[in-house]
Coordinates of C-alpha atoms in Angstrom, one line a residue:
Chain A
M1 CA -23.6 2.1 -18.1
T2 CA -23.4 4.6 -15.3
Q3 CA -27.1 5.4 -15.3
L4 CA -28.6 3.8 -12.2
P5 CA -31.4 1.2 -12.7
E6 CA -34.8 2.6 -11.7
T7 CA -35.5 -0.5 -9.7
T8 CA -33.7 -3.7 -9.0
A9 CA -35.4 -7.1 -8.8
K10 CA -33.5 -8.0 -5.7
K11 CA -31.8 -5.7 -3.1
L12 CA -28.9 -7.9 -1.9
G13 CA -26.9 -6.6 1.1
L14 CA -25.6 -7.0 4.5
V15 CA -26.9 -6.4 8.0
I16 CA -24.2 -5.7 10.5
D17 CA -25.0 -6.1 14.2
L18 CA -23.0 -3.6 16.2
D19 CA -24.2 -5.2 19.4
T20 CA -22.6 -8.5 18.5
C21 CA -19.4 -7.5 16.7
V22 CA -16.4 -8.2 18.9
G23 CA -13.9 -6.4 16.6
C24 CA -11.8 -9.5 15.8
H25 CA -11.1 -8.4 12.2
A26 CA -11.7 -11.9 10.9
C27 CA -14.1 -10.5 8.2
V28 CA -11.3 -8.1 7.1
I29 CA -8.8 -10.9 6.7
S30 CA -11.2 -13.4 5.0
C31 CA -12.4 -10.6 2.6
K32 CA -8.8 -9.8 1.7
G33 CA -8.0 -13.4 1.2
W34 CA -11.0 -14.3 -1.0
N35 CA -10.8 -11.1 -3.1
T36 CA -7.0 -11.5 -3.6
E37 CA -7.3 -15.1 -4.8
N38 CA -10.4 -14.7 -7.0
Y39 CA -12.3 -12.0 -9.0
G40 CA -10.3 -9.1 -10.4
A41 CA -6.9 -7.6 -9.7
P42 CA -5.5 -8.9 -6.3
L43 CA -5.7 -6.6 -3.3
S44 CA -2.1 -5.5 -3.2
D45 CA 0.1 -4.4 -0.3
V46 CA 2.9 -1.8 -0.4
D47 CA 6.0 -2.2 1.8
A48 CA 4.3 -5.2 3.4
Y49 CA 7.3 -6.2 5.5
G50 CA 8.8 -2.7 5.8
A51 CA 8.4 0.2 8.2
D52 CA 5.3 1.7 6.6
P53 CA 3.1 -1.1 5.3
H54 CA -0.2 -0.2 3.7
G55 CA -2.5 -1.9 1.3
T56 CA -6.0 -2.3 -0.3
F57 CA -8.9 -3.6 1.8
L58 CA -12.6 -3.8 0.9
N59 CA -13.7 -4.1 4.5
R60 CA -12.2 -2.4 7.6
V61 CA -13.2 -2.5 11.2
H62 CA -13.2 0.9 13.0
S63 CA -13.7 1.1 16.7
F64 CA -15.5 3.9 18.4
E65 CA -16.3 4.9 22.0
V66 CA -19.8 6.3 22.7
Q67 CA -20.5 8.3 25.8
P68 CA -24.2 7.8 26.6
D69 CA -26.1 11.0 27.0
T70 CA -27.9 9.4 30.0
G71 CA -24.6 9.0 31.9
G72 CA -22.9 5.7 32.8
C73 CA -20.0 3.9 31.3
A74 CA -18.8 4.7 27.8
Q75 CA -19.6 1.9 25.3
T76 CA -17.0 0.5 22.9
V77 CA -18.5 -0.2 19.5
H78 CA -16.6 -2.2 16.8
F79 CA -17.8 -0.9 13.5
P80 CA -17.1 -3.0 10.3
K81 CA -17.4 -0.8 7.2
S82 CA -17.6 -1.9 3.5
C83 CA -19.6 -0.9 0.5
L84 CA -23.2 -0.3 1.3
H85 CA -24.4 -1.0 -2.3
C86 CA -26.5 2.2 -2.2
E87 CA -29.7 2.5 -4.1
D88 CA -28.7 6.0 -5.2
A89 CA -25.1 5.2 -5.6
P90 CA -23.2 8.5 -6.3
C91 CA -20.0 6.5 -7.1
V92 CA -21.7 5.0 -10.2
T93 CA -23.0 8.2 -11.9
V94 CA -19.7 10.0 -11.7
C95 CA -17.8 7.3 -13.5
P96 CA -16.6 8.7 -16.9
T97 CA -16.0 5.3 -18.6
G98 CA -19.0 3.1 -17.5
A99 CA -16.7 0.9 -15.4
S100 CA -18.8 1.4 -12.3
Y101 CA -22.3 0.1 -12.5
K102 CA -25.2 -1.1 -10.4
R103 CA -26.8 -4.4 -11.5
S104 CA -30.5 -4.3 -12.2
E105 CA -31.0 -7.9 -11.2
D106 CA -29.7 -7.8 -7.7
G107 CA -28.5 -4.2 -6.9
I108 CA -24.8 -5.1 -6.5
V109 CA -22.5 -2.2 -7.3
L110 CA -19.5 -3.4 -9.2
V111 CA -16.4 -2.1 -11.1
N112 CA -15.5 -3.5 -14.5
E113 CA -11.7 -3.3 -14.1
D114 CA -11.2 -3.6 -17.9
D115 CA -12.9 -0.2 -18.3
C116 CA -11.5 1.6 -15.2
I117 CA -9.0 4.4 -15.8
G118 CA -8.2 4.9 -12.1
C119 CA -9.3 8.5 -11.9
G120 CA -10.5 8.1 -8.4
L121 CA -13.6 10.3 -8.8
C122 CA -15.9 7.4 -7.6
A123 CA -13.9 7.2 -4.4
W124 CA -14.3 11.0 -4.0
A125 CA -18.1 10.7 -4.5
C126 CA -18.5 7.9 -1.9
P127 CA -19.2 9.3 1.6
Y128 CA -18.3 6.0 3.3
G129 CA -14.8 5.3 2.1
A130 CA -15.9 2.1 0.5
R131 CA -13.7 2.3 -2.6
E132 CA -9.9 2.2 -2.6
L133 CA -7.6 2.6 -5.6
D134 CA -5.2 -0.3 -5.7
Q135 CA -1.8 1.2 -5.7
L136 CA -0.2 -1.5 -7.8
A137 CA -3.0 -2.3 -10.3
G138 CA -4.1 1.3 -10.6
V139 CA -7.8 0.3 -10.7
M140 CA -10.6 0.9 -8.3
K141 CA -11.4 -1.9 -5.9
K142 CA -14.6 -2.3 -3.9
C143 CA -16.8 -4.9 -2.2
T144 CA -18.4 -7.2 -4.8
L145 CA -20.7 -8.7 -2.2
C146 CA -18.7 -11.8 -3.2
V147 CA -20.6 -12.0 -6.4
D148 CA -18.2 -14.9 -7.3
R149 CA -19.4 -16.9 -4.2
I150 CA -23.1 -16.2 -3.9
Y151 CA -24.1 -17.6 -7.3
N152 CA -21.2 -20.1 -7.4
E153 CA -22.6 -23.6 -7.9
N154 CA -19.1 -25.1 -7.5
L155 CA -19.2 -24.2 -3.8
P156 CA -21.3 -26.1 -1.2
E157 CA -24.5 -24.3 -0.6
V158 CA -23.5 -23.3 2.9
D159 CA -20.6 -21.3 1.4
R160 CA -22.7 -19.3 -1.1
I161 CA -22.7 -16.2 1.1
P162 CA -20.1 -13.4 1.2
S163 CA -16.8 -14.4 2.7
C164 CA -17.1 -11.9 5.6
V165 CA -20.5 -13.4 6.6
R166 CA -19.3 -17.0 6.3
T167 CA -16.2 -16.2 8.5
C168 CA -17.7 -14.0 11.3
P169 CA -17.3 -16.1 14.5
A170 CA -19.7 -13.9 16.4
G171 CA -22.6 -14.1 13.9
A172 CA -22.6 -10.3 13.6
R173 CA -23.0 -10.3 9.8
H174 CA -26.0 -11.3 7.9
F175 CA -26.6 -11.6 4.1
G176 CA -29.9 -11.5 2.3
D177 CA -32.4 -9.7 0.1
F178 CA -33.9 -6.5 1.4
A179 CA -36.6 -6.5 -1.4
D180 CA -38.2 -9.5 0.3
P181 CA -40.0 -8.4 3.5
D182 CA -39.8 -11.9 4.9
S183 CA -36.1 -12.4 4.4
N184 CA -33.8 -12.8 7.4
V185 CA -32.2 -9.4 6.9
S186 CA -35.6 -7.6 6.5
K187 CA -36.8 -9.2 9.7
L188 CA -33.6 -8.2 11.6
V189 CA -33.9 -4.6 10.4
E190 CA -37.6 -4.6 11.5
M191 CA -36.9 -6.1 14.9
R192 CA -33.8 -4.2 15.9
G193 CA -34.3 -0.9 14.2
G194 CA -31.7 -1.2 11.5
M195 CA -30.3 2.2 10.4
D196 CA -28.6 3.9 7.5
L197 CA -25.1 5.6 7.8
M198 CA -25.0 9.3 7.1
P199 CA -28.6 9.4 5.8
E200 CA -28.3 13.1 5.1
Q201 CA -26.1 12.3 2.1
G202 CA -29.2 10.8 0.4
T203 CA -27.5 7.7 -0.9
K204 CA -30.2 5.2 0.4
P205 CA -27.8 2.5 1.4
E206 CA -28.9 -1.2 1.1
N207 CA -26.7 -2.4 4.0
K208 CA -28.1 -1.7 7.4
Y209 CA -26.5 -1.4 10.8
L210 CA -28.2 -2.7 14.0
P211 CA -27.5 -0.3 16.9
P212 CA -25.9 -1.6 20.1
R213 CA -28.5 -2.5 22.7
P214 CA -28.6 -0.2 25.7
K215 CA -26.3 -1.4 28.5
D216 CA -27.7 -2.5 31.8
T217 CA -27.4 0.0 34.6
L218 CA -26.9 -0.9 38.3
A219 CA -29.7 0.7 40.2
G220 CA -28.7 2.6 43.3
V221 CA -25.0 1.7 43.2
S222 CA -22.4 4.0 41.8
A223 CA -19.9 2.4 39.4
D224 CA -16.9 3.1 41.6
A225 CA -18.4 2.1 45.0
P226 CA -16.5 -0.6 46.9
I227 CA -17.8 -4.0 45.9
L228 CA -17.6 -5.5 49.4
T229 CA -19.4 -3.6 52.2
P230 CA -18.4 -4.3 55.9
V231 CA -20.3 -7.3 57.2
T232 CA -20.8 -5.6 60.6
D233 CA -20.0 -2.2 62.0
S234 CA -19.4 -3.4 65.7
P235 CA -17.6 -6.7 65.8
K236 CA -17.6 -8.7 69.0
G237 CA -15.1 -11.1 70.7
F238 CA -11.6 -11.5 69.3
L239 CA -12.4 -9.3 66.3
G240 CA -13.8 -6.6 68.6
W241 CA -10.6 -6.6 70.7
L242 CA -8.5 -6.5 67.5
D243 CA -10.6 -3.6 66.2
K244 CA -10.2 -1.6 69.4
A245 CA -6.4 -2.5 69.6
L246 CA -5.9 -1.3 66.0
E247 CA -7.9 1.9 66.6
A248 CA -5.8 2.7 69.6
L249 CA -2.5 2.6 67.7
Chain B
M1 CA -8.4 16.4 -0.3
H2 CA -4.9 15.7 -1.5
P3 CA -3.6 18.6 -3.6
A4 CA -2.1 16.5 -6.4
P5 CA 0.2 18.7 -8.6
S6 CA -1.2 17.1 -11.8
V7 CA -4.7 18.2 -10.9
I8 CA -3.7 21.7 -9.8
F9 CA -1.8 22.2 -13.1
F10 CA -4.7 20.8 -15.0
T11 CA -7.4 23.0 -13.5
V12 CA -5.2 26.2 -13.6
F13 CA -3.8 25.9 -17.1
S14 CA -6.8 24.4 -18.9
G15 CA -8.9 27.1 -17.2
L16 CA -6.6 29.8 -18.5
G17 CA -6.3 28.2 -22.0
F18 CA -10.1 27.8 -22.4
G19 CA -10.6 31.3 -21.0
F20 CA -8.2 32.8 -23.6
L21 CA -9.9 30.8 -26.4
A22 CA -13.2 32.3 -25.3
W23 CA -11.8 35.8 -25.8
L24 CA -10.1 34.8 -29.1
G25 CA -13.4 33.4 -30.3
I26 CA -15.2 36.7 -30.0
G27 CA -12.3 38.5 -31.7
I28 CA -10.6 40.1 -28.7
P29 CA -7.9 40.3 -29.9
A30 CA -8.4 39.5 -33.6
P31 CA -5.0 38.9 -35.2
Q32 CA -4.9 37.7 -38.8
G33 CA -2.6 35.4 -40.7
W34 CA 0.7 34.3 -39.2
A35 CA 0.5 37.0 -36.6
A36 CA -2.4 35.0 -35.0
F37 CA -0.2 31.9 -34.6
P38 CA 1.4 32.8 -31.2
Y39 CA -2.0 33.7 -29.7
F40 CA -3.6 30.5 -30.6
F41 CA -0.4 28.5 -29.8
V42 CA -0.4 29.9 -26.2
A43 CA -4.2 29.2 -25.8
F44 CA -4.0 25.6 -27.2
A45 CA -0.7 24.9 -25.3
M46 CA -2.4 25.8 -22.0
A47 CA -5.7 24.0 -22.7
V48 CA -4.1 20.9 -24.1
G49 CA -1.2 20.9 -21.6
G50 CA -3.6 21.1 -18.7
L51 CA -5.6 18.2 -20.1
I52 CA -2.5 16.1 -20.6
A53 CA -1.4 16.9 -17.0
S54 CA -4.8 15.6 -15.8
T55 CA -4.0 12.2 -17.2
F56 CA -0.9 11.9 -14.9
H57 CA -3.1 11.2 -11.9
L58 CA -4.9 8.3 -13.6
G59 CA -4.1 4.9 -12.2
N60 CA -4.8 3.2 -15.5
P61 CA -4.6 5.7 -18.4
K62 CA -4.6 3.1 -21.2
N63 CA -8.4 3.1 -21.0
A64 CA -8.7 6.9 -21.3
I65 CA -10.5 6.8 -24.6
K66 CA -13.5 5.2 -22.8
A67 CA -13.9 8.4 -20.8
F68 CA -15.9 9.9 -23.7
S69 CA -18.7 7.4 -23.3
Q70 CA -20.7 8.3 -20.2
W71 CA -21.7 11.9 -20.9
R72 CA -25.3 11.2 -19.8
T73 CA -24.4 11.1 -16.1
S74 CA -20.7 11.9 -15.6
W75 CA -19.3 15.4 -15.5
L76 CA -15.8 14.1 -16.1
S77 CA -17.0 12.4 -19.3
R78 CA -18.9 15.6 -20.3
E79 CA -15.7 17.6 -19.8
A80 CA -13.7 15.2 -22.0
V81 CA -16.3 15.5 -24.8
L82 CA -16.7 19.3 -24.6
A83 CA -12.9 19.8 -24.4
V84 CA -12.4 17.9 -27.6
L85 CA -15.4 19.6 -29.3
T86 CA -14.1 23.1 -28.2
L87 CA -10.6 22.4 -29.3
S88 CA -11.8 21.1 -32.7
I89 CA -14.1 24.1 -33.4
M90 CA -11.4 26.6 -32.2
G91 CA -8.8 24.6 -34.2
I92 CA -10.8 25.1 -37.4
F93 CA -11.3 28.8 -36.5
A94 CA -7.6 29.2 -35.7
A95 CA -6.4 27.4 -38.9
A96 CA -8.7 29.5 -41.1
N97 CA -7.3 32.6 -39.5
I98 CA -3.7 31.6 -39.6
F99 CA -3.4 29.8 -42.9
L100 CA -6.2 31.3 -45.0
G101 CA -6.5 34.7 -43.4
I102 CA -10.3 34.1 -43.2
S103 CA -12.2 35.2 -40.2
M104 CA -15.3 33.2 -39.3
P105 CA -17.0 35.1 -36.4
P106 CA -20.0 32.8 -36.0
L107 CA -17.7 29.8 -35.6
G108 CA -15.6 31.8 -33.1
I109 CA -18.7 32.7 -31.1
I110 CA -19.7 29.0 -30.9
G111 CA -16.2 28.1 -29.9
S112 CA -16.0 30.7 -27.2
V113 CA -19.4 29.6 -25.7
L114 CA -18.2 26.0 -25.8
A115 CA -14.9 27.0 -24.1
L116 CA -16.9 28.4 -21.2
I117 CA -19.1 25.4 -21.0
T118 CA -16.0 23.2 -20.9
V119 CA -14.7 25.3 -17.9
Y120 CA -18.2 24.8 -16.3
T121 CA -17.9 21.0 -16.7
T122 CA -14.5 21.1 -15.1
S123 CA -15.9 23.0 -12.1
M124 CA -18.9 20.5 -11.8
M125 CA -16.5 17.6 -11.2
Y126 CA -15.9 19.3 -7.9
A127 CA -19.1 21.2 -7.3
Q128 CA -21.2 18.0 -7.7
L129 CA -19.6 16.2 -4.8
K130 CA -21.9 16.2 -1.8
T131 CA -19.1 14.4 0.1
V132 CA -17.0 17.6 0.0
P133 CA -19.3 20.3 1.4
R134 CA -16.8 23.1 0.7
W135 CA -17.1 22.5 -3.1
N136 CA -20.7 21.4 -3.3
H137 CA -22.1 24.8 -4.2
W138 CA -22.9 26.8 -7.4
T139 CA -20.3 29.5 -6.5
T140 CA -17.6 26.9 -7.1
S141 CA -18.6 26.9 -10.8
L142 CA -19.1 30.7 -10.9
L143 CA -15.5 31.2 -9.6
F144 CA -14.0 28.8 -12.1
I145 CA -15.8 30.6 -15.0
L146 CA -15.0 34.1 -13.8
L147 CA -11.3 33.1 -13.3
A148 CA -11.2 31.7 -16.9
L149 CA -12.7 34.9 -18.2
G150 CA -10.4 37.1 -16.0
G151 CA -7.2 35.0 -16.8
G152 CA -8.2 35.0 -20.5
A153 CA -8.6 38.8 -20.4
I154 CA -5.0 39.1 -19.0
L155 CA -3.7 36.9 -21.8
A156 CA -5.7 38.9 -24.3
S157 CA -4.1 42.1 -22.7
H158 CA -7.5 43.5 -22.3
S159 CA -7.5 45.9 -19.4
L160 CA -11.2 46.5 -19.1
G161 CA -12.0 42.8 -19.2
T162 CA -9.3 42.1 -16.6
I163 CA -10.6 44.7 -14.2
L164 CA -14.2 43.5 -14.7
F165 CA -13.8 39.8 -14.5
I166 CA -10.9 39.6 -12.0
G167 CA -12.8 42.1 -9.9
L168 CA -16.0 39.9 -9.9
A169 CA -13.8 36.8 -9.3
A170 CA -12.2 38.5 -6.3
I171 CA -15.6 39.3 -4.7
T172 CA -16.8 35.7 -5.4
Q173 CA -13.5 34.3 -4.0
L174 CA -14.1 36.1 -0.7
Y175 CA -17.6 34.7 -0.4
V176 CA -16.3 31.2 -1.5
W177 CA -13.7 31.2 1.3
D178 CA -16.0 32.5 4.0
A179 CA -19.0 30.4 3.1
G180 CA -16.8 27.3 2.4
D181 CA -15.3 27.5 5.9
K182 CA -18.8 27.1 7.4
R183 CA -20.5 24.7 5.1
F184 CA -19.3 21.4 6.5
G185 CA -20.8 22.3 9.9
K186 CA -24.0 23.7 8.3
R187 CA -24.6 20.4 6.4
G188 CA -24.7 18.6 9.8
H189 CA -22.3 15.8 9.0
T190 CA -20.8 14.5 12.3
M191 CA -19.3 11.4 13.7
E192 CA -22.7 10.7 15.2
T193 CA -24.5 10.7 11.8
A194 CA -21.6 8.9 10.1
T195 CA -21.8 6.0 12.6
G196 CA -25.5 6.2 13.4
L197 CA -24.5 6.0 17.1
G198 CA -25.7 9.5 17.8
S199 CA -28.9 8.1 19.4
I200 CA -26.7 6.8 22.3
G201 CA -24.5 9.8 22.8
K202 CA -21.2 11.5 21.8
V203 CA -18.9 9.4 19.6
R204 CA -15.2 9.5 19.5
M205 CA -12.5 7.4 17.8
Y206 CA -11.3 4.6 20.0
E207 CA -9.1 2.8 17.6
P208 CA -8.6 3.3 13.8
P209 CA -9.1 0.3 11.6
H210 CA -5.4 0.1 10.6
S211 CA -2.1 1.2 12.1
G212 CA -0.6 2.5 8.9
T213 CA -2.1 4.8 6.3
N214 CA -4.3 3.9 3.3
Y215 CA -5.6 5.3 0.1
L216 CA -8.5 7.0 1.8
L217 CA -6.4 8.9 4.3
S218 CA -3.7 10.0 1.8
E219 CA -6.2 11.0 -0.9
M220 CA -9.2 12.4 1.1
V221 CA -8.1 13.2 4.6
Y222 CA -5.2 15.5 3.7
V223 CA -4.5 17.6 6.8
I224 CA -0.9 18.6 6.2
A225 CA 0.1 22.3 6.1
R226 CA -3.4 23.7 6.5
K227 CA -1.9 25.9 9.3
H228 CA -0.5 28.1 6.6
A229 CA -3.9 28.6 5.0
I230 CA -4.4 32.2 6.1
K231 CA -1.0 33.3 4.8
L232 CA -1.6 31.5 1.5
R233 CA -5.0 33.0 1.1
I234 CA -3.4 36.5 1.5
I235 CA -0.6 35.6 -1.0
A236 CA -3.2 34.2 -3.5
F237 CA -5.5 37.1 -3.2
V238 CA -2.8 39.7 -3.7
L239 CA -1.1 38.0 -6.6
A240 CA -4.1 36.5 -8.4
Y241 CA -6.6 39.4 -8.0
V242 CA -5.2 42.6 -6.6
A243 CA -2.0 42.7 -8.7
P244 CA -3.6 42.2 -12.1
M245 CA -6.3 44.7 -11.4
V246 CA -3.9 47.4 -10.2
L247 CA -1.6 46.7 -13.2
A248 CA -4.6 46.8 -15.6
M249 CA -5.8 50.1 -14.1
T250 CA -2.4 51.8 -14.1
S251 CA -0.8 50.6 -17.3
G252 CA -3.2 52.4 -19.7
P253 CA -5.4 51.1 -22.5
G254 CA -2.5 49.2 -24.0
F255 CA -2.1 47.1 -20.8
N256 CA 1.6 46.9 -21.6
L257 CA 2.4 45.3 -18.2
Y258 CA 0.1 42.4 -19.0
I259 CA 3.0 39.9 -18.8
V260 CA 3.8 40.9 -15.3
A261 CA 0.1 40.7 -14.4
L262 CA -0.1 37.2 -16.0
I263 CA 2.9 35.9 -14.0
A264 CA 1.4 37.3 -10.8
H265 CA -2.0 35.9 -11.6
I266 CA -0.6 32.4 -12.4
I267 CA 1.4 32.2 -9.2
G268 CA -1.6 33.4 -7.2
I269 CA -4.0 31.0 -8.8
L270 CA -1.6 28.1 -8.2
A271 CA -1.7 29.0 -4.5
Q272 CA -5.4 29.4 -4.6
R273 CA -5.9 26.0 -6.3
W274 CA -3.6 24.3 -3.8
L275 CA -5.8 25.7 -1.1
F276 CA -8.9 24.6 -3.0
F277 CA -7.8 21.0 -2.5
A278 CA -5.9 21.1 0.7
E279 CA -8.7 22.9 2.6
A280 CA -11.5 20.7 1.2
E281 CA -12.7 18.3 3.9
H282 CA -14.2 15.0 2.8
V283 CA -16.9 13.5 5.0
V284 CA -15.1 10.1 5.1
G285 CA -12.7 11.7 7.6
L286 CA -15.4 11.4 10.2
Y287 CA -14.9 7.6 10.3
Y288 CA -11.3 8.4 11.4
G289 CA -12.2 11.1 13.8
K290 CA -10.6 13.7 11.5
R291 CA -11.8 16.3 9.1

């Protein structure tokens, strides 16, 4: 049913730390792997070994450069982007078949591929580019928050988190329940000023991004100053003679 | 947005077909018996043909029947329901006219109101999208409805209706183009709000997430051939609006040049609809440093 639930018991989602992410794309690959081998249609590639390869991914890492208003060096920010599991998910309400839905128990936004007609309207309605129509299967693919891992009792408990979070070597991704104010993710958002993407779209995303911390600035030294300053301006002895001799040339 | 031929044909021809049905429903023109057949045939062929064309852009059309289920929230579903309802009502109206020679004006009026509501639901599939600021405005719907009425009037060879509704559509079109060009900027969507990094400073793309293309770029960040936009707008405006109005004004009450007006209008509206998609910028482009 494409009506959004009024409230959800849990608000599961991710916190992505833009200060910590190193842009290694390990989350992208582990996501593609898990979601190709498990739930739903595999994430296909087209022309995978040819001149123009492209394919379906549920998570992609953009890289941006930010020029601080206060001056100083530009900052490179690696920016992983996947479904934000919005509270007011516009992708769900536009679906004509009821294939897209938001779960009332945990807030996860999913696609029932057996109902999807591949019209693409949900991808149009999403401001974040979180949905991609698989070019071989013809159905809409999106992040499931690894719904087939987080409740999977066949996996060791340590693995019952989304594949991207489990894989991240930098610890830049965190999974938890935003409805619980004492959860790891709620505390991170509180401490680090977690933010919404494109809040003016009114989607109320669950996933939050932690902004990069401000970079240190070197007081009194310009960035392009020579690192070594002369030890002494008027050398004596042999160096003094050499200095004079070279000056005279 | 990618101007898919299937969706351009769908919106142009189903708009014309339902527009013509709206006129036929109120008895303009009001042919009886077998003479009515070609009129209804053209209207149904356009409306149904357009709807069939729309299924060509589905990735998985075997589930299409399920698209009738979510009318509570989905404009696409509402469109499917209303299209079938309109075609059924107008089908009965047409059959009674053609085979029995019976005219049922109340049924026709209901059918013509439903035809216009169907066009409205089509327009709302686009106008509802906050992600495409150019479309996200009530004038998008107004233009779709005026074009359906104007195109329907040409098909009905009704010169006064053509002058009135094509004229109103032309005025709306000028506003839609002008206001649409500015709306993305006015809504304040920038790379800074998209990334949340605006609190630090100015954001630019450093490296895209993939070296090739993907569904998002080919579907929603269509930037090819926008450079011809101004020329195409002039062509569209002259053919779709000016030509039919001039022909309707000059060819007398019989509107005997309506076929010429119709051909000009259809070519013009195909160009207009191509621009409707090609010029529409989706906010997701901001994540790629494009619009």
